[in-house]
Amino acid sequence: MKLLKGELRELAEKPKVVIRRCRFDLKDAEIEQKVSEAIDLLGGLPSELESASKILVKPNLGYTDTRRYKGRLIALTEPCVVRAVLRRIRGVNDNEIIISDGPPKSSLQKLIKETGYEPLIREFNVKVLNSNERPYEKVKVPGGGTIMKYYTLNREISEADVTVSIAKMKVHLFTGITLCMKNLFGLPPEDIYGGPRFYLHYPFRLPRCLVDLTSIFN
């Protein structure tokens, strides 16, 4: 098959993926070191993080499921993983960092407390914002979108220069698996799209919605 120069360039610039073996029963400091090693193997943080004036960090905190297995969260992102990422970001950027998600039926602040995020919020001077909160604004999807041309989103998170998605890897009925793109599904507000975002959660719409959200939250 003959490839054009542009196609060859695209193949050569495929995103890198790093996997580090890390047992759940390691100490927090050891897990943080594993995360930092993974970032180094990727070539360090993207340069966009150094110049960003507002950074959105999106852990998986969109559910009230705080169950644990031998001390570790089952469904939500571990605080030590987020701490490792925040430590690296703060090493290159002192500007505003927002942690945001849109959990149903309870406040994000309650989940922050129950999951043990409070110390890292203080340590790295991070703002916590529920993405279900107003004010909203209509945000166009770059390229026109795959299912909608724009989404109604919390104004403050939509103004972020860079988004860092820190997902909890899980199985999912419609997408097969939850990773960093599916993690962004927690950002559209529920009073616009239903709870939990039923309109967007339909099997036909969900994968296209994830493409659109990833285009918005680059």
PDB file of C-alpha atoms in Angstrom:
ATOM      1  CA  MET A   1       0.000   0.000   0.000  1.00  0.00           C
ATOM      2  CA  LYS A   2       1.398   3.358  -0.993  1.00  0.00           C
ATOM      3  CA  LEU A   3       1.409   6.000   1.742  1.00  0.00           C
ATOM      4  CA  LEU A   4       1.612   9.742   1.250  1.00  0.00           C
ATOM      5  CA  LYS A   5       4.227  11.747   3.138  1.00  0.00           C
ATOM      6  CA  GLY A   6       1.595  13.169   5.492  1.00  0.00           C
ATOM      7  CA  GLU A   7       0.331   9.689   6.339  1.00  0.00           C
ATOM      8  CA  LEU A   8       3.874   8.472   7.025  1.00  0.00           C
ATOM      9  CA  ARG A   9       4.428  11.456   9.312  1.00  0.00           C
ATOM     10  CA  GLU A  10       1.210  10.689  11.167  1.00  0.00           C
ATOM     11  CA  LEU A  11       2.258   7.074  11.703  1.00  0.00           C
ATOM     12  CA  ALA A  12       5.635   8.203  12.997  1.00  0.00           C
ATOM     13  CA  GLU A  13       4.031  10.571  15.505  1.00  0.00           C
ATOM     14  CA  LYS A  14       1.687   8.114  17.196  1.00  0.00           C
ATOM     15  CA  PRO A  15       1.084   8.856  20.896  1.00  0.00           C
ATOM     16  CA  LYS A  16       3.287   6.964  23.308  1.00  0.00           C
ATOM     17  CA  VAL A  17       1.909   4.581  25.920  1.00  0.00           C
ATOM     18  CA  VAL A  18       3.808   3.585  29.049  1.00  0.00           C
ATOM     19  CA  ILE A  19       2.810   0.766  31.396  1.00  0.00           C
ATOM     20  CA  ARG A  20       4.435   0.398  34.824  1.00  0.00           C
ATOM     21  CA  ARG A  21       3.787  -2.623  37.019  1.00  0.00           C
ATOM     22  CA  CYS A  22       2.519  -1.378  40.367  1.00  0.00           C
ATOM     23  CA  ARG A  23       0.894  -3.512  43.060  1.00  0.00           C
ATOM     24  CA  PHE A  24      -2.081  -2.035  44.886  1.00  0.00           C
ATOM     25  CA  ASP A  25      -0.533  -2.748  48.288  1.00  0.00           C
ATOM     26  CA  LEU A  26       2.536  -0.573  47.779  1.00  0.00           C
ATOM     27  CA  LYS A  27       2.913   2.482  49.991  1.00  0.00           C
ATOM     28  CA  ASP A  28       1.606   5.771  48.591  1.00  0.00           C
ATOM     29  CA  ALA A  29       5.127   7.143  48.129  1.00  0.00           C
ATOM     30  CA  GLU A  30       6.109   4.094  46.053  1.00  0.00           C
ATOM     31  CA  ILE A  31       3.026   4.457  43.844  1.00  0.00           C
ATOM     32  CA  GLU A  32       3.795   8.140  43.349  1.00  0.00           C
ATOM     33  CA  GLN A  33       7.320   7.201  42.280  1.00  0.00           C
ATOM     34  CA  LYS A  34       5.920   4.743  39.712  1.00  0.00           C
ATOM     35  CA  VAL A  35       3.712   7.470  38.252  1.00  0.00           C
ATOM     36  CA  SER A  36       6.641   9.869  38.065  1.00  0.00           C
ATOM     37  CA  GLU A  37       8.753   7.219  36.335  1.00  0.00           C
ATOM     38  CA  ALA A  38       5.984   6.714  33.772  1.00  0.00           C
ATOM     39  CA  ILE A  39       5.942  10.448  33.054  1.00  0.00           C
ATOM     40  CA  ASP A  40       9.720  10.404  32.553  1.00  0.00           C
ATOM     41  CA  LEU A  41       9.447   7.467  30.155  1.00  0.00           C
ATOM     42  CA  LEU A  42       6.951   9.477  28.127  1.00  0.00           C
ATOM     43  CA  GLY A  43       9.573  12.194  27.765  1.00  0.00           C
ATOM     44  CA  GLY A  44       8.371  14.369  30.635  1.00  0.00           C
ATOM     45  CA  LEU A  45       5.372  16.652  30.847  1.00  0.00           C
ATOM     46  CA  PRO A  46       4.064  18.251  27.634  1.00  0.00           C
ATOM     47  CA  SER A  47       5.430  21.754  27.090  1.00  0.00           C
ATOM     48  CA  GLU A  48       1.863  23.132  27.096  1.00  0.00           C
ATOM     49  CA  LEU A  49       1.701  22.530  30.845  1.00  0.00           C
ATOM     50  CA  GLU A  50       4.591  24.929  31.451  1.00  0.00           C
ATOM     51  CA  SER A  51       2.895  27.903  29.785  1.00  0.00           C
ATOM     52  CA  ALA A  52      -0.743  27.242  30.740  1.00  0.00           C
ATOM     53  CA  SER A  53      -2.431  29.930  32.848  1.00  0.00           C
ATOM     54  CA  LYS A  54      -5.244  27.566  33.905  1.00  0.00           C
ATOM     55  CA  ILE A  55      -4.946  23.772  34.125  1.00  0.00           C
ATOM     56  CA  LEU A  56      -7.917  21.426  34.490  1.00  0.00           C
ATOM     57  CA  VAL A  57      -7.169  18.144  36.279  1.00  0.00           C
ATOM     58  CA  LYS A  58      -9.971  15.605  35.892  1.00  0.00           C
ATOM     59  CA  PRO A  59      -9.718  12.566  38.196  1.00  0.00           C
ATOM     60  CA  ASN A  60     -12.460   9.988  38.268  1.00  0.00           C
ATOM     61  CA  LEU A  61     -14.620  11.340  41.111  1.00  0.00           C
ATOM     62  CA  GLY A  62     -17.969  11.271  39.359  1.00  0.00           C
ATOM     63  CA  TYR A  63     -19.677   8.706  41.589  1.00  0.00           C
ATOM     64  CA  THR A  64     -20.488   8.342  45.272  1.00  0.00           C
ATOM     65  CA  ASP A  65     -18.983   4.848  45.251  1.00  0.00           C
ATOM     66  CA  THR A  66     -16.236   5.095  47.882  1.00  0.00           C
ATOM     67  CA  ARG A  67     -15.866   1.345  48.453  1.00  0.00           C
ATOM     68  CA  ARG A  68     -12.341   0.128  49.125  1.00  0.00           C
ATOM     69  CA  TYR A  69     -10.424  -3.111  48.747  1.00  0.00           C
ATOM     70  CA  LYS A  70      -7.731  -3.438  51.401  1.00  0.00           C
ATOM     71  CA  GLY A  71      -7.587   0.330  51.715  1.00  0.00           C
ATOM     72  CA  ARG A  72      -7.615   1.173  47.998  1.00  0.00           C
ATOM     73  CA  LEU A  73     -10.518   2.827  46.175  1.00  0.00           C
ATOM     74  CA  ILE A  74     -12.309   0.434  43.844  1.00  0.00           C
ATOM     75  CA  ALA A  75     -14.148   2.813  41.504  1.00  0.00           C
ATOM     76  CA  LEU A  76     -12.425   6.190  41.947  1.00  0.00           C
ATOM     77  CA  THR A  77      -8.948   7.546  41.227  1.00  0.00           C
ATOM     78  CA  GLU A  78      -6.468   7.059  44.073  1.00  0.00           C
ATOM     79  CA  PRO A  79      -5.311  10.344  45.698  1.00  0.00           C
ATOM     80  CA  CYS A  80      -1.652   9.271  45.574  1.00  0.00           C
ATOM     81  CA  VAL A  81      -1.816   8.981  41.775  1.00  0.00           C
ATOM     82  CA  VAL A  82      -3.250  12.487  41.512  1.00  0.00           C
ATOM     83  CA  ARG A  83      -0.675  13.771  44.006  1.00  0.00           C
ATOM     84  CA  ALA A  84       2.149  12.438  41.822  1.00  0.00           C
ATOM     85  CA  VAL A  85       0.783  14.261  38.776  1.00  0.00           C
ATOM     86  CA  LEU A  86       0.185  17.499  40.692  1.00  0.00           C
ATOM     87  CA  ARG A  87       3.720  17.388  42.087  1.00  0.00           C
ATOM     88  CA  ARG A  88       5.137  17.203  38.566  1.00  0.00           C
ATOM     89  CA  ILE A  89       2.865  19.992  37.322  1.00  0.00           C
ATOM     90  CA  ARG A  90       3.790  22.251  40.224  1.00  0.00           C
ATOM     91  CA  GLY A  91       7.425  21.634  39.348  1.00  0.00           C
ATOM     92  CA  VAL A  92       6.928  23.626  36.121  1.00  0.00           C
ATOM     93  CA  ASN A  93       3.835  25.775  36.709  1.00  0.00           C
ATOM     94  CA  ASP A  94       2.611  27.904  39.642  1.00  0.00           C
ATOM     95  CA  ASN A  95      -0.595  29.069  37.953  1.00  0.00           C
ATOM     96  CA  GLU A  96      -4.182  28.034  38.680  1.00  0.00           C
ATOM     97  CA  ILE A  97      -5.049  24.341  38.847  1.00  0.00           C
ATOM     98  CA  ILE A  98      -8.692  23.193  39.041  1.00  0.00           C
ATOM     99  CA  ILE A  99      -9.798  19.694  40.015  1.00  0.00           C
ATOM    100  CA  SER A 100     -13.266  19.082  38.645  1.00  0.00           C
ATOM    101  CA  ASP A 101     -15.883  16.377  38.190  1.00  0.00           C
ATOM    102  CA  GLY A 102     -19.674  16.214  38.331  1.00  0.00           C
ATOM    103  CA  PRO A 103     -20.767  13.570  40.839  1.00  0.00           C
ATOM    104  CA  PRO A 104     -24.515  12.913  41.109  1.00  0.00           C
ATOM    105  CA  LYS A 105     -26.560  13.055  44.331  1.00  0.00           C
ATOM    106  CA  SER A 106     -23.746  14.492  46.460  1.00  0.00           C
ATOM    107  CA  SER A 107     -21.329  17.363  46.399  1.00  0.00           C
ATOM    108  CA  LEU A 108     -17.827  17.042  45.062  1.00  0.00           C
ATOM    109  CA  GLN A 109     -16.540  18.521  48.309  1.00  0.00           C
ATOM    110  CA  LYS A 110     -18.011  15.582  50.220  1.00  0.00           C
ATOM    111  CA  LEU A 111     -16.277  13.101  47.935  1.00  0.00           C
ATOM    112  CA  ILE A 112     -13.005  15.018  48.250  1.00  0.00           C
ATOM    113  CA  LYS A 113     -13.190  14.521  52.006  1.00  0.00           C
ATOM    114  CA  GLU A 114     -14.317  10.879  51.940  1.00  0.00           C
ATOM    115  CA  THR A 115     -11.657   9.815  49.425  1.00  0.00           C
ATOM    116  CA  GLY A 116      -8.729  11.504  51.163  1.00  0.00           C
ATOM    117  CA  TYR A 117      -8.093  14.272  48.629  1.00  0.00           C
ATOM    118  CA  GLU A 118      -8.122  17.141  51.141  1.00  0.00           C
ATOM    119  CA  PRO A 119      -4.379  17.048  52.005  1.00  0.00           C
ATOM    120  CA  LEU A 120      -3.250  17.258  48.375  1.00  0.00           C
ATOM    121  CA  ILE A 121      -5.754  20.063  47.682  1.00  0.00           C
ATOM    122  CA  ARG A 122      -4.035  22.118  50.399  1.00  0.00           C
ATOM    123  CA  GLU A 123      -0.512  20.976  49.536  1.00  0.00           C
ATOM    124  CA  PHE A 124      -0.671  22.067  45.911  1.00  0.00           C
ATOM    125  CA  ASN A 125      -3.076  24.998  46.269  1.00  0.00           C
ATOM    126  CA  VAL A 126      -5.739  23.489  44.017  1.00  0.00           C
ATOM    127  CA  LYS A 127      -9.273  24.770  43.474  1.00  0.00           C
ATOM    128  CA  VAL A 128     -12.128  22.227  43.581  1.00  0.00           C
ATOM    129  CA  LEU A 129     -15.073  22.855  41.249  1.00  0.00           C
ATOM    130  CA  ASN A 130     -18.173  20.765  40.592  1.00  0.00           C
ATOM    131  CA  SER A 131     -18.721  20.764  36.818  1.00  0.00           C
ATOM    132  CA  ASN A 132     -22.503  20.728  37.401  1.00  0.00           C
ATOM    133  CA  GLU A 133     -22.340  24.258  38.806  1.00  0.00           C
ATOM    134  CA  ARG A 134     -23.283  27.408  36.914  1.00  0.00           C
ATOM    135  CA  PRO A 135     -22.520  29.685  35.133  1.00  0.00           C
ATOM    136  CA  TYR A 136     -22.551  27.761  31.869  1.00  0.00           C
ATOM    137  CA  GLU A 137     -21.568  28.635  28.344  1.00  0.00           C
ATOM    138  CA  LYS A 138     -21.968  27.001  24.958  1.00  0.00           C
ATOM    139  CA  VAL A 139     -18.626  25.666  23.745  1.00  0.00           C
ATOM    140  CA  LYS A 140     -18.091  24.838  20.083  1.00  0.00           C
ATOM    141  CA  VAL A 141     -16.484  21.527  19.194  1.00  0.00           C
ATOM    142  CA  PRO A 142     -13.315  22.030  17.108  1.00  0.00           C
ATOM    143  CA  GLY A 143     -13.917  20.649  13.634  1.00  0.00           C
ATOM    144  CA  GLY A 144     -17.687  20.756  13.954  1.00  0.00           C
ATOM    145  CA  GLY A 145     -18.254  17.749  16.225  1.00  0.00           C
ATOM    146  CA  THR A 146     -19.264  14.161  15.537  1.00  0.00           C
ATOM    147  CA  ILE A 147     -22.731  14.348  17.090  1.00  0.00           C
ATOM    148  CA  MET A 148     -23.228  17.940  18.283  1.00  0.00           C
ATOM    149  CA  LYS A 149     -21.689  21.220  17.203  1.00  0.00           C
ATOM    150  CA  TYR A 150     -21.444  22.575  20.741  1.00  0.00           C
ATOM    151  CA  TYR A 151     -21.868  21.506  24.371  1.00  0.00           C
ATOM    152  CA  THR A 152     -23.118  23.469  27.349  1.00  0.00           C
ATOM    153  CA  LEU A 153     -20.386  23.358  29.999  1.00  0.00           C
ATOM    154  CA  ASN A 154     -19.297  25.064  33.182  1.00  0.00           C
ATOM    155  CA  ARG A 155     -17.688  28.298  32.030  1.00  0.00           C
ATOM    156  CA  GLU A 156     -14.622  28.094  34.246  1.00  0.00           C
ATOM    157  CA  ILE A 157     -13.512  24.600  33.265  1.00  0.00           C
ATOM    158  CA  SER A 158     -14.179  25.329  29.578  1.00  0.00           C
ATOM    159  CA  GLU A 159     -11.643  28.176  29.819  1.00  0.00           C
ATOM    160  CA  ALA A 160      -8.791  25.874  30.866  1.00  0.00           C
ATOM    161  CA  ASP A 161      -5.748  25.927  28.586  1.00  0.00           C
ATOM    162  CA  VAL A 162      -4.814  22.305  29.234  1.00  0.00           C
ATOM    163  CA  THR A 163      -6.704  19.266  30.549  1.00  0.00           C
ATOM    164  CA  VAL A 164      -5.092  16.350  32.392  1.00  0.00           C
ATOM    165  CA  SER A 165      -7.376  13.308  32.630  1.00  0.00           C
ATOM    166  CA  ILE A 166      -6.480  10.875  35.430  1.00  0.00           C
ATOM    167  CA  ALA A 167      -8.889   7.997  35.008  1.00  0.00           C
ATOM    168  CA  LYS A 168      -9.634   4.855  36.973  1.00  0.00           C
ATOM    169  CA  MET A 169      -9.424   1.932  34.546  1.00  0.00           C
ATOM    170  CA  LYS A 170     -12.722   0.032  34.683  1.00  0.00           C
ATOM    171  CA  VAL A 171     -15.002  -2.033  32.455  1.00  0.00           C
ATOM    172  CA  HIS A 172     -18.014  -0.274  30.933  1.00  0.00           C
ATOM    173  CA  LEU A 173     -21.192  -1.642  29.374  1.00  0.00           C
ATOM    174  CA  PHE A 174     -21.169   0.592  26.288  1.00  0.00           C
ATOM    175  CA  THR A 175     -17.513   1.515  25.722  1.00  0.00           C
ATOM    176  CA  GLY A 176     -15.958  -1.743  26.909  1.00  0.00           C
ATOM    177  CA  ILE A 177     -13.447   0.025  29.113  1.00  0.00           C
ATOM    178  CA  THR A 178     -13.118   3.352  30.894  1.00  0.00           C
ATOM    179  CA  LEU A 179      -9.910   5.256  30.185  1.00  0.00           C
ATOM    180  CA  CYS A 180      -8.928   8.920  29.849  1.00  0.00           C
ATOM    181  CA  MET A 181     -11.487   9.794  27.161  1.00  0.00           C
ATOM    182  CA  LYS A 182     -14.426   8.175  28.967  1.00  0.00           C
ATOM    183  CA  ASN A 183     -13.297   9.984  32.138  1.00  0.00           C
ATOM    184  CA  LEU A 184     -14.240  13.311  30.490  1.00  0.00           C
ATOM    185  CA  PHE A 185     -17.897  12.223  30.448  1.00  0.00           C
ATOM    186  CA  GLY A 186     -18.202  13.573  33.988  1.00  0.00           C
ATOM    187  CA  LEU A 187     -17.825  17.178  32.839  1.00  0.00           C
ATOM    188  CA  PRO A 188     -21.150  17.989  31.059  1.00  0.00           C
ATOM    189  CA  PRO A 189     -23.675  19.306  33.642  1.00  0.00           C
ATOM    190  CA  GLU A 190     -26.500  16.991  34.668  1.00  0.00           C
ATOM    191  CA  ASP A 191     -29.232  19.628  34.759  1.00  0.00           C
ATOM    192  CA  ILE A 192     -28.642  20.133  31.016  1.00  0.00           C
ATOM    193  CA  TYR A 193     -28.093  16.527  29.889  1.00  0.00           C
ATOM    194  CA  GLY A 194     -29.960  14.595  32.602  1.00  0.00           C
ATOM    195  CA  GLY A 195     -28.624  12.546  35.451  1.00  0.00           C
ATOM    196  CA  PRO A 196     -26.402  10.761  34.936  1.00  0.00           C
ATOM    197  CA  ARG A 197     -26.330  12.496  31.546  1.00  0.00           C
ATOM    198  CA  PHE A 198     -28.856  10.047  30.110  1.00  0.00           C
ATOM    199  CA  TYR A 199     -29.176  11.806  26.758  1.00  0.00           C
ATOM    200  CA  LEU A 200     -25.451  11.472  26.057  1.00  0.00           C
ATOM    201  CA  HIS A 201     -25.158   8.016  27.633  1.00  0.00           C
ATOM    202  CA  TYR A 202     -27.074   6.230  24.866  1.00  0.00           C
ATOM    203  CA  PRO A 203     -24.866   3.574  23.132  1.00  0.00           C
ATOM    204  CA  PHE A 204     -24.998   5.384  19.777  1.00  0.00           C
ATOM    205  CA  ARG A 205     -24.212   8.816  21.223  1.00  0.00           C
ATOM    206  CA  LEU A 206     -21.654   7.981  23.897  1.00  0.00           C
ATOM    207  CA  PRO A 207     -18.583   7.152  21.751  1.00  0.00           C
ATOM    208  CA  ARG A 208     -19.217  10.186  19.550  1.00  0.00           C
ATOM    209  CA  CYS A 209     -19.728  12.386  22.582  1.00  0.00           C
ATOM    210  CA  LEU A 210     -16.359  11.225  23.951  1.00  0.00           C
ATOM    211  CA  VAL A 211     -14.644  12.238  20.705  1.00  0.00           C
ATOM    212  CA  ASP A 212     -16.273  15.671  20.927  1.00  0.00           C
ATOM    213  CA  LEU A 213     -15.332  16.184  24.583  1.00  0.00           C
ATOM    214  CA  THR A 214     -11.746  15.136  23.902  1.00  0.00           C
ATOM    215  CA  SER A 215     -11.596  17.712  21.118  1.00  0.00           C
ATOM    216  CA  ILE A 216     -12.835  20.418  23.496  1.00  0.00           C
ATOM    217  CA  PHE A 217     -10.706  19.477  26.501  1.00  0.00           C
ATOM    218  CA  ASN A 218      -7.439  19.085  24.645  1.00  0.00           C
TER     219      ASN A 218
END
